[in-house]
Amino acid sequence: RVHQVAKHMLYSSSSGLYSCPLAMTDGAMQFFRGSPKTASNPIFANAFSRLMSRDPSKFWTSGQWMTERRGGSDVANGTETLAFPQPDGSYKLHGYKWFSSATDSDMTLTLARIVDPIGHYVQGTKGISMFFVEVRKPDGSLNGIEVQKLKDKLGTRQVPTAELLLDGADAILASEEGRGVRAITPMLTITRLHNSLNAASAMRKILQMARDYSLRRKAFGKAIIDHPLHVQTLHRMEVDTRGAQLFVLDAARLLGLEETNQATEDESLLLRIVTPLLKLYTAKMAIATISEGLECFGGQGYIEDTGLPGMLRDAQTNGQTLQVFFNSLESRLEAASQSNFVELKEASKRLQGSSNNLKELLKDALNEGPTFMELAGRDLAYSLSRLYIGSLLVEHASWTEATQGDAFVAQRWCEQDLCPVVTNFNNGHYSQTGQLQNRTTVMEGYPQ
């Protein structure tokens, strides 16, 4: 996985977003690899071989059509598509898929509720199953699929995303009945990793372009690389980019161990918490870094034919476990104690202090009630992400072949507020008073 992700990071930002269908294809392939039905069902075996093929004439891409009108993250209550059993054991799907990326894929995996002979179906998560659908019939016509409209998206326009009406689409049950949500979970882990590597790739590309431009562009009599303020901006971008890259590569390492059955229990738990943090934090980092990168080009950064504004638009669209998380931080910080770089000593000290503060806050959070975690959830995710990236940068700078620049990057990363959730808690942002202040400010002057 690490090798694949490293190569993909080099490719992604120049792929014209072909990386998007590849991400969903990767997820579908892994589903078939782990499904016991693949060996016994020739249709699934054929799909698996095509998803794996390096022969362009045989290779298939896959979609993942999960989102419906009421959809989003609430799959259990948002899935309204119905699956009607047929005499031959297949199904006919009827429903409306509101946001379907890679519409031109060869196949898709999608969710629906199976209808029994008297027209009943199970609500909630237990009623959802996953189905395999070939997009086209052997004669080339669409398989009971009608394209209602293409989405007029802010970014990622290279990837066709459509609203699709499934009107009797032929389908085969891919998961166990009622286990559709469980079946898509490993696929989501993979697509989250791809989302994050795409973000890191875009960050690196805009930084490379900005660095090259700084050698060519002159302002006030000298190249802009010779202006200290500009170099400071590039340096801050470099720190964030290296952090994002290490975050992605470590998640790839954990996923690779999991997929090859080599992961320890702690590594499996760590993967569970790292994956959603990775997607959230790298997406936010990419938006900030690319926005900053555009400004490095001056007015040219906002001219469409340079291709730069499109990078910004594309960037925007993209108890025991915690103990394992903190244990992983501790093990990385131990490595820094043997380093010759003095910068790592202070970085490790700040990481350790922030980690301890967060652990104390989490103990107190048990007495704060559910509203506290709802308010603090995003800040907690940011805090965990910053601590994890900081530990990776410190560990990386502790290796024997690390450079002085690696130590500087770790130092700069750890000089920021590593635990905004603790800072905001101490400032009362999650209290009743803080909530009232939020609402008063937001709704000020608006009739209610």
Short mmCIF file of C-alpha atoms in Angstrom, two decimals:
data_model
loop_
_atom_site.label_atom_id
_atom_site.label_comp_id
_atom_site.label_asym_id
_atom_site.label_seq_id
_atom_site.Cartn_x
_atom_site.Cartn_y
_atom_site.Cartn_z
CA ARG A 1 0.00 0.00 0.00
CA VAL A 2 2.77 2.47 0.82
CA HIS A 3 4.37 1.92 -2.60
CA GLN A 4 1.01 2.29 -4.36
CA VAL A 5 0.09 5.44 -2.46
CA ALA A 6 3.50 7.05 -3.00
CA LYS A 7 3.22 6.49 -6.77
CA HIS A 8 -0.37 7.66 -6.78
CA MET A 9 0.58 10.90 -5.01
CA LEU A 10 2.99 11.61 -7.87
CA TYR A 11 0.27 10.90 -10.43
CA SER A 12 -2.92 12.17 -8.85
CA SER A 13 -2.58 15.93 -9.19
CA SER A 14 -1.91 15.62 -12.94
CA SER A 15 -4.42 12.83 -13.64
CA GLY A 16 -7.35 14.99 -14.66
CA LEU A 17 -9.16 13.45 -11.66
CA TYR A 18 -9.00 9.98 -13.17
CA SER A 19 -7.85 9.20 -9.64
CA CYS A 20 -11.51 9.43 -8.56
CA PRO A 21 -12.82 6.39 -10.46
CA LEU A 22 -9.58 4.59 -9.61
CA ALA A 23 -10.35 5.13 -5.92
CA MET A 24 -13.80 3.59 -6.25
CA THR A 25 -12.40 0.79 -8.40
CA ASP A 26 -9.83 0.05 -5.71
CA GLY A 27 -12.62 -0.19 -3.12
CA ALA A 28 -14.76 -2.46 -5.29
CA MET A 29 -11.81 -4.70 -6.08
CA GLN A 30 -11.02 -5.11 -2.40
CA PHE A 31 -14.65 -6.00 -1.70
CA PHE A 32 -14.60 -8.80 -4.27
CA ARG A 33 -11.20 -9.96 -3.04
CA GLY A 34 -12.61 -10.47 0.45
CA SER A 35 -16.04 -11.80 -0.54
CA PRO A 36 -16.63 -15.58 -0.36
CA LYS A 37 -19.08 -15.17 -3.26
CA THR A 38 -16.32 -14.25 -5.71
CA ALA A 39 -15.01 -17.80 -6.04
CA SER A 40 -18.45 -19.37 -6.45
CA ASN A 41 -20.14 -16.77 -8.66
CA PRO A 42 -18.71 -16.50 -12.21
CA ILE A 43 -20.18 -13.01 -12.64
CA PHE A 44 -18.35 -11.76 -9.57
CA ALA A 45 -15.19 -13.62 -10.58
CA ASN A 46 -15.30 -11.92 -13.98
CA ALA A 47 -15.82 -8.50 -12.39
CA PHE A 48 -12.93 -9.06 -9.99
CA SER A 49 -10.56 -10.10 -12.78
CA ARG A 50 -11.51 -7.03 -14.83
CA LEU A 51 -11.07 -4.65 -11.90
CA MET A 52 -7.61 -6.16 -11.35
CA SER A 53 -6.58 -6.28 -15.01
CA ARG A 54 -3.75 -4.21 -16.50
CA ASP A 55 -5.07 -4.88 -20.00
CA PRO A 56 -6.93 -1.74 -21.18
CA SER A 57 -9.27 -3.86 -23.32
CA LYS A 58 -10.40 -5.84 -20.26
CA PHE A 59 -10.06 -3.32 -17.42
CA TRP A 60 -13.20 -2.05 -15.71
CA THR A 61 -13.74 0.97 -13.52
CA SER A 62 -16.37 0.94 -10.80
CA GLY A 63 -18.70 3.51 -9.30
CA GLN A 64 -20.11 3.62 -5.79
CA TRP A 65 -23.67 4.89 -5.97
CA MET A 66 -24.70 5.31 -2.36
CA THR A 67 -26.05 8.86 -1.99
CA GLU A 68 -29.77 9.50 -2.41
CA ARG A 69 -31.97 12.58 -1.97
CA ARG A 70 -32.05 12.25 1.81
CA GLY A 71 -28.55 10.81 1.89
CA GLY A 72 -25.15 11.92 3.02
CA SER A 73 -23.61 10.23 6.03
CA ASP A 74 -26.98 8.96 7.30
CA VAL A 75 -27.09 5.93 5.01
CA ALA A 76 -29.49 4.03 7.28
CA ASN A 77 -32.29 6.56 6.87
CA GLY A 78 -31.31 7.94 3.48
CA THR A 79 -31.55 4.78 1.36
CA GLU A 80 -34.92 4.57 -0.40
CA THR A 81 -34.02 2.46 -3.45
CA LEU A 82 -35.95 -0.83 -3.52
CA ALA A 83 -34.79 -4.21 -4.83
CA PHE A 84 -37.45 -6.56 -6.21
CA PRO A 85 -36.51 -10.28 -6.35
CA GLN A 86 -36.73 -12.04 -9.72
CA PRO A 87 -37.39 -15.75 -10.43
CA ASP A 88 -33.76 -16.33 -11.51
CA GLY A 89 -32.37 -15.03 -8.21
CA SER A 90 -31.44 -11.59 -9.51
CA TYR A 91 -33.11 -8.29 -8.59
CA LYS A 92 -34.63 -5.24 -10.26
CA LEU A 93 -33.65 -1.94 -8.65
CA HIS A 94 -35.97 1.05 -8.54
CA GLY A 95 -34.83 4.30 -6.97
CA TYR A 96 -33.10 7.64 -7.39
CA LYS A 97 -29.36 8.05 -6.86
CA TRP A 98 -28.88 11.76 -6.27
CA PHE A 99 -25.07 12.06 -6.42
CA SER A 100 -23.37 9.38 -8.50
CA SER A 101 -19.74 9.97 -9.43
CA ALA A 102 -17.93 8.13 -12.23
CA THR A 103 -21.23 7.83 -14.06
CA ASP A 104 -19.39 6.46 -17.09
CA SER A 105 -17.94 3.51 -15.16
CA ASP A 106 -18.41 -0.08 -16.31
CA MET A 107 -20.06 -1.31 -13.12
CA THR A 108 -21.15 -0.05 -9.75
CA LEU A 109 -21.88 -1.20 -6.24
CA THR A 110 -25.01 0.35 -4.77
CA LEU A 111 -27.38 0.07 -1.83
CA ALA A 112 -31.07 -0.88 -1.78
CA ARG A 113 -33.75 -2.46 0.42
CA ILE A 114 -35.08 -5.89 -0.56
CA VAL A 115 -38.86 -6.07 -0.93
CA ASP A 116 -40.57 -9.28 0.21
CA PRO A 117 -43.42 -11.00 -1.73
CA ILE A 118 -46.11 -8.97 0.04
CA GLY A 119 -44.39 -5.63 -0.56
CA HIS A 120 -42.75 -5.13 2.83
CA TYR A 121 -39.15 -4.12 3.47
CA VAL A 122 -37.05 -3.47 6.57
CA GLN A 123 -36.31 0.10 7.61
CA GLY A 124 -33.01 1.23 9.15
CA THR A 125 -29.54 -0.21 8.77
CA LYS A 126 -30.68 -3.85 8.94
CA GLY A 127 -32.78 -3.44 5.80
CA ILE A 128 -29.92 -2.28 3.57
CA SER A 129 -28.12 -4.66 1.21
CA MET A 130 -25.42 -4.01 -1.38
CA PHE A 131 -25.87 -4.92 -5.05
CA PHE A 132 -23.65 -5.36 -8.08
CA VAL A 133 -24.87 -3.60 -11.22
CA GLU A 134 -23.34 -3.55 -14.69
CA VAL A 135 -23.97 -0.10 -16.12
CA ARG A 136 -24.64 -1.35 -19.64
CA LYS A 137 -26.27 -4.41 -21.14
CA PRO A 138 -24.39 -6.64 -23.64
CA ASP A 139 -25.90 -4.65 -26.53
CA GLY A 140 -24.41 -1.42 -25.15
CA SER A 141 -27.66 0.12 -23.93
CA LEU A 142 -27.99 1.39 -20.36
CA ASN A 143 -29.14 -1.20 -17.84
CA GLY A 144 -32.39 0.33 -16.62
CA ILE A 145 -30.52 3.54 -15.81
CA GLU A 146 -31.68 7.00 -16.87
CA VAL A 147 -29.39 10.01 -16.51
CA GLN A 148 -31.61 12.79 -15.20
CA LYS A 149 -28.98 15.54 -15.09
CA LEU A 150 -25.26 16.14 -14.69
CA LYS A 151 -24.28 18.07 -11.58
CA ASP A 152 -23.05 21.62 -12.17
CA LYS A 153 -20.32 21.33 -9.54
CA LEU A 154 -17.99 23.93 -8.07
CA GLY A 155 -14.98 21.74 -8.84
CA THR A 156 -13.97 18.23 -9.95
CA ARG A 157 -15.70 18.88 -13.26
CA GLN A 158 -13.56 16.31 -15.07
CA VAL A 159 -15.45 13.55 -13.26
CA PRO A 160 -19.07 13.25 -14.44
CA THR A 161 -21.42 13.24 -11.46
CA ALA A 162 -25.09 12.70 -12.18
CA GLU A 163 -28.54 12.22 -10.76
CA LEU A 164 -29.60 8.75 -11.88
CA LEU A 165 -33.00 7.12 -12.00
CA LEU A 166 -32.82 3.34 -11.55
CA ASP A 167 -35.88 2.03 -13.35
CA GLY A 168 -35.62 -1.74 -13.27
CA ALA A 169 -31.82 -1.99 -13.32
CA ASP A 170 -30.73 -5.65 -13.31
CA ALA A 171 -28.69 -6.34 -10.19
CA ILE A 172 -27.15 -9.18 -8.20
CA LEU A 173 -27.00 -9.28 -4.41
CA ALA A 174 -23.33 -8.75 -3.53
CA SER A 175 -23.41 -8.59 0.26
CA GLU A 176 -25.29 -10.79 2.67
CA GLU A 177 -28.91 -9.68 2.92
CA GLY A 178 -29.21 -6.79 5.37
CA ARG A 179 -25.42 -6.39 5.65
CA GLY A 180 -24.94 -3.65 3.07
CA VAL A 181 -23.62 -1.01 5.46
CA ARG A 182 -21.10 -3.48 6.85
CA ALA A 183 -20.02 -4.32 3.29
CA ILE A 184 -19.32 -0.71 2.30
CA THR A 185 -17.25 0.11 5.39
CA PRO A 186 -13.92 -1.32 4.09
CA MET A 187 -14.59 0.39 0.75
CA LEU A 188 -15.03 3.72 2.51
CA THR A 189 -11.70 3.26 4.28
CA ILE A 190 -10.01 2.88 0.91
CA THR A 191 -11.78 5.83 -0.73
CA ARG A 192 -10.97 8.01 2.29
CA LEU A 193 -7.30 7.12 1.85
CA HIS A 194 -7.50 8.02 -1.84
CA ASN A 195 -9.26 11.28 -1.01
CA SER A 196 -6.43 12.17 1.34
CA LEU A 197 -3.61 11.23 -1.00
CA ASN A 198 -5.26 13.37 -3.67
CA ALA A 199 -5.27 16.27 -1.21
CA ALA A 200 -1.60 15.76 -0.34
CA SER A 201 -0.72 15.44 -4.02
CA ALA A 202 -2.46 18.73 -4.84
CA MET A 203 -0.66 20.46 -1.98
CA ARG A 204 2.71 19.25 -3.25
CA LYS A 205 1.94 20.28 -6.83
CA ILE A 206 0.89 23.84 -6.00
CA LEU A 207 3.97 24.19 -3.80
CA GLN A 208 6.29 22.94 -6.54
CA MET A 209 4.71 25.37 -9.00
CA ALA A 210 4.94 28.26 -6.54
CA ARG A 211 8.58 27.47 -5.78
CA ASP A 212 9.48 27.37 -9.48
CA TYR A 213 7.55 30.60 -10.12
CA SER A 214 9.40 32.33 -7.28
CA LEU A 215 12.67 31.88 -9.19
CA ARG A 216 11.24 33.42 -12.37
CA ARG A 217 9.01 36.22 -11.12
CA LYS A 218 10.69 39.52 -10.25
CA ALA A 219 9.20 42.22 -8.05
CA PHE A 220 10.85 45.39 -6.78
CA GLY A 221 14.07 44.61 -8.57
CA LYS A 222 14.67 41.02 -7.47
CA ALA A 223 13.24 37.52 -7.73
CA ILE A 224 10.44 36.98 -5.25
CA ILE A 225 12.37 34.04 -3.77
CA ASP A 226 14.74 36.72 -2.43
CA HIS A 227 11.94 38.39 -0.46
CA PRO A 228 11.96 36.93 3.08
CA LEU A 229 8.18 37.25 3.50
CA HIS A 230 7.57 35.15 0.40
CA VAL A 231 10.04 32.49 1.55
CA GLN A 232 8.27 32.39 4.92
CA THR A 233 4.97 31.73 3.15
CA LEU A 234 6.49 28.91 1.09
CA HIS A 235 8.06 27.44 4.21
CA ARG A 236 4.72 27.32 6.03
CA MET A 237 3.21 25.59 3.02
CA GLU A 238 6.11 23.11 2.99
CA VAL A 239 5.59 22.24 6.66
CA ASP A 240 1.90 21.51 6.11
CA THR A 241 2.57 19.55 2.93
CA ARG A 242 5.19 17.30 4.51
CA GLY A 243 2.85 16.70 7.44
CA ALA A 244 0.00 15.73 5.14
CA GLN A 245 2.22 13.39 3.13
CA LEU A 246 3.47 11.57 6.21
CA PHE A 247 -0.08 11.32 7.57
CA VAL A 248 -1.23 9.69 4.32
CA LEU A 249 1.73 7.32 4.07
CA ASP A 250 1.34 6.13 7.64
CA ALA A 251 -2.37 5.44 7.07
CA ALA A 252 -1.37 3.50 3.95
CA ARG A 253 1.08 1.49 6.05
CA LEU A 254 -1.64 0.61 8.55
CA LEU A 255 -4.11 -0.30 5.79
CA GLY A 256 -1.53 -2.51 4.10
CA LEU A 257 -0.93 -4.39 7.33
CA GLU A 258 -4.68 -4.83 7.80
CA GLU A 259 -5.25 -6.09 4.26
CA THR A 260 -2.46 -8.65 4.52
CA ASN A 261 -3.57 -9.88 7.96
CA GLN A 262 -0.33 -8.69 9.54
CA ALA A 263 -1.81 -5.92 11.69
CA THR A 264 -1.73 -6.24 15.45
CA GLU A 265 -4.89 -5.46 17.42
CA ASP A 266 -3.47 -2.04 18.28
CA GLU A 267 -2.66 -1.29 14.63
CA SER A 268 -6.19 -2.27 13.58
CA LEU A 269 -7.66 0.04 16.21
CA LEU A 270 -5.29 2.82 15.18
CA LEU A 271 -6.41 2.48 11.56
CA ARG A 272 -10.02 2.94 12.66
CA ILE A 273 -9.34 6.29 14.28
CA VAL A 274 -6.69 7.54 11.84
CA THR A 275 -8.78 7.05 8.68
CA PRO A 276 -11.60 9.55 9.38
CA LEU A 277 -9.11 12.01 10.91
CA LEU A 278 -6.99 11.72 7.77
CA LYS A 279 -9.81 12.54 5.40
CA LEU A 280 -11.09 15.49 7.44
CA TYR A 281 -7.76 17.11 8.18
CA THR A 282 -5.97 16.70 4.86
CA ALA A 283 -9.00 18.09 3.03
CA LYS A 284 -8.94 21.21 5.20
CA MET A 285 -5.16 21.50 4.88
CA ALA A 286 -5.36 21.24 1.10
CA ILE A 287 -7.88 24.07 0.82
CA ALA A 288 -5.72 26.38 2.93
CA THR A 289 -2.44 25.45 1.22
CA ILE A 290 -3.78 25.71 -2.32
CA SER A 291 -5.49 29.01 -1.54
CA GLU A 292 -2.18 30.32 -0.20
CA GLY A 293 -0.44 28.89 -3.25
CA LEU A 294 -2.71 30.78 -5.63
CA GLU A 295 -1.75 34.02 -3.95
CA CYS A 296 1.92 33.22 -4.61
CA PHE A 297 1.16 33.75 -8.30
CA GLY A 298 -0.44 37.15 -7.78
CA GLY A 299 -3.27 37.95 -10.18
CA GLN A 300 -2.39 34.99 -12.40
CA GLY A 301 -3.62 32.67 -9.67
CA TYR A 302 -7.19 33.67 -10.42
CA ILE A 303 -7.10 33.43 -14.22
CA GLU A 304 -8.87 30.29 -15.44
CA ASP A 305 -6.59 29.41 -18.36
CA THR A 306 -3.66 28.92 -15.98
CA GLY A 307 -5.50 25.96 -14.43
CA LEU A 308 -4.77 27.26 -10.94
CA PRO A 309 -8.28 28.24 -9.77
CA GLY A 310 -9.52 24.77 -10.67
CA MET A 311 -7.05 23.28 -8.19
CA LEU A 312 -8.69 25.25 -5.39
CA ARG A 313 -12.20 24.21 -6.42
CA ASP A 314 -11.17 20.57 -6.67
CA ALA A 315 -9.57 20.71 -3.23
CA GLN A 316 -12.81 21.80 -1.56
CA THR A 317 -14.96 19.01 -2.85
CA ASN A 318 -12.68 16.52 -1.33
CA GLY A 319 -11.91 4.49 24.84
CA GLN A 320 -9.61 1.67 23.72
CA THR A 321 -8.93 3.13 20.37
CA LEU A 322 -7.90 6.45 21.92
CA GLN A 323 -5.57 4.64 24.29
CA VAL A 324 -3.91 2.95 21.33
CA PHE A 325 -3.69 6.36 19.66
CA PHE A 326 -1.87 7.90 22.62
CA ASN A 327 0.38 4.85 22.94
CA SER A 328 1.46 5.31 19.32
CA LEU A 329 2.40 8.93 20.08
CA GLU A 330 4.47 7.84 23.07
CA SER A 331 6.41 5.27 21.05
CA ARG A 332 7.31 7.83 18.39
CA LEU A 333 8.42 10.42 20.92
CA GLU A 334 10.79 7.91 22.49
CA ALA A 335 12.72 7.81 19.21
CA ALA A 336 13.28 11.56 19.35
CA SER A 337 15.14 11.27 22.66
CA GLN A 338 18.07 9.68 20.81
CA SER A 339 18.27 12.38 18.14
CA ASN A 340 21.13 14.86 17.81
CA PHE A 341 18.81 17.63 16.63
CA VAL A 342 18.09 20.00 19.51
CA GLU A 343 14.95 21.18 17.73
CA LEU A 344 13.34 17.78 18.33
CA LYS A 345 13.74 18.03 22.08
CA GLU A 346 11.46 21.05 22.30
CA ALA A 347 9.08 19.66 19.69
CA SER A 348 8.77 16.42 21.65
CA LYS A 349 8.21 18.35 24.87
CA ARG A 350 5.36 20.33 23.30
CA LEU A 351 3.82 17.19 21.85
CA GLN A 352 4.01 15.40 25.18
CA GLY A 353 2.50 18.34 27.03
CA SER A 354 -0.34 18.74 24.54
CA SER A 355 -1.01 15.01 24.59
CA ASN A 356 -1.23 15.02 28.39
CA ASN A 357 -3.57 18.03 28.34
CA LEU A 358 -5.83 16.30 25.86
CA LYS A 359 -5.96 13.12 27.92
CA GLU A 360 -7.01 15.15 30.97
CA LEU A 361 -9.69 16.93 28.96
CA LEU A 362 -11.08 13.65 27.68
CA LYS A 363 -11.41 12.42 31.26
CA ASP A 364 -13.36 15.57 32.16
CA ALA A 365 -15.47 15.26 29.01
CA LEU A 366 -17.21 12.22 30.45
CA ASN A 367 -18.98 14.56 32.89
CA GLU A 368 -19.85 17.24 30.33
CA GLY A 369 -22.77 15.54 28.60
CA PRO A 370 -23.48 14.82 24.91
CA THR A 371 -23.73 18.48 23.87
CA PHE A 372 -20.10 19.03 24.78
CA MET A 373 -18.84 16.34 22.41
CA GLU A 374 -21.13 17.59 19.67
CA LEU A 375 -19.64 21.08 19.99
CA ALA A 376 -16.07 19.94 20.54
CA GLY A 377 -16.06 17.09 18.01
CA ARG A 378 -14.42 18.92 15.13
CA ASP A 379 -11.85 20.63 17.34
CA LEU A 380 -11.08 17.23 18.88
CA ALA A 381 -10.53 15.76 15.41
CA TYR A 382 -8.19 18.63 14.52
CA SER A 383 -6.30 18.16 17.79
CA LEU A 384 -5.84 14.43 17.27
CA SER A 385 -4.71 15.06 13.69
CA ARG A 386 -2.17 17.72 14.66
CA LEU A 387 -0.73 15.54 17.41
CA TYR A 388 -0.49 12.53 15.11
CA ILE A 389 1.16 14.48 12.30
CA GLY A 390 3.53 16.06 14.81
CA SER A 391 4.58 12.64 16.10
CA LEU A 392 5.17 11.42 12.54
CA LEU A 393 7.31 14.46 11.71
CA VAL A 394 9.34 14.05 14.91
CA GLU A 395 9.82 10.34 14.22
CA HIS A 396 10.84 11.06 10.62
CA ALA A 397 13.38 13.67 11.76
CA SER A 398 14.83 11.15 14.25
CA TRP A 399 15.99 8.71 11.58
CA THR A 400 19.71 8.43 10.90
CA GLU A 401 19.40 9.84 7.37
CA ALA A 402 17.15 12.74 8.37
CA THR A 403 18.26 16.23 7.39
CA GLN A 404 18.37 19.46 9.34
CA GLY A 405 15.38 20.57 7.28
CA ASP A 406 13.38 17.61 8.58
CA ALA A 407 14.07 18.78 12.13
CA PHE A 408 13.07 22.34 11.29
CA VAL A 409 9.79 21.12 9.80
CA ALA A 410 9.00 19.11 12.95
CA GLN A 411 9.88 22.11 15.09
CA ARG A 412 7.66 24.52 13.15
CA TRP A 413 4.73 22.11 13.13
CA CYS A 414 4.89 21.66 16.89
CA GLU A 415 5.07 25.41 17.53
CA GLN A 416 1.41 25.82 16.55
CA ASP A 417 -1.54 25.19 18.87
CA LEU A 418 -1.48 21.40 18.83
CA CYS A 419 -4.67 21.07 20.88
CA PRO A 420 -7.28 23.66 19.87
CA VAL A 421 -9.93 21.63 21.67
CA VAL A 422 -8.14 22.23 25.00
CA THR A 423 -7.61 25.91 24.21
CA ASN A 424 -11.25 26.43 23.30
CA PHE A 425 -12.44 24.46 26.33
CA ASN A 426 -10.35 26.62 28.64
CA ASN A 427 -11.77 29.72 26.93
CA GLY A 428 -15.32 28.55 27.60
CA HIS A 429 -16.31 28.05 23.96
CA TYR A 430 -18.25 24.87 24.71
CA SER A 431 -20.10 26.18 27.77
CA GLN A 432 -23.73 27.29 27.86
CA THR A 433 -22.50 30.89 27.76
CA GLY A 434 -20.33 30.11 24.76
CA GLN A 435 -23.25 28.52 22.94
CA LEU A 436 -25.42 31.56 23.66
CA GLN A 437 -22.69 33.87 22.37
CA ASN A 438 -22.45 31.82 19.17
CA ARG A 439 -26.17 32.02 18.48
CA THR A 440 -26.43 35.72 19.39
CA THR A 441 -23.59 36.61 17.03
CA VAL A 442 -24.79 34.49 14.12
CA MET A 443 -28.44 35.57 14.31
CA GLU A 444 -27.83 39.23 15.17
CA GLY A 445 -30.06 41.44 13.05
CA TYR A 446 -31.95 38.49 11.57
CA PRO A 447 -35.69 38.27 12.37
CA GLN A 448 -36.61 35.07 14.21
#
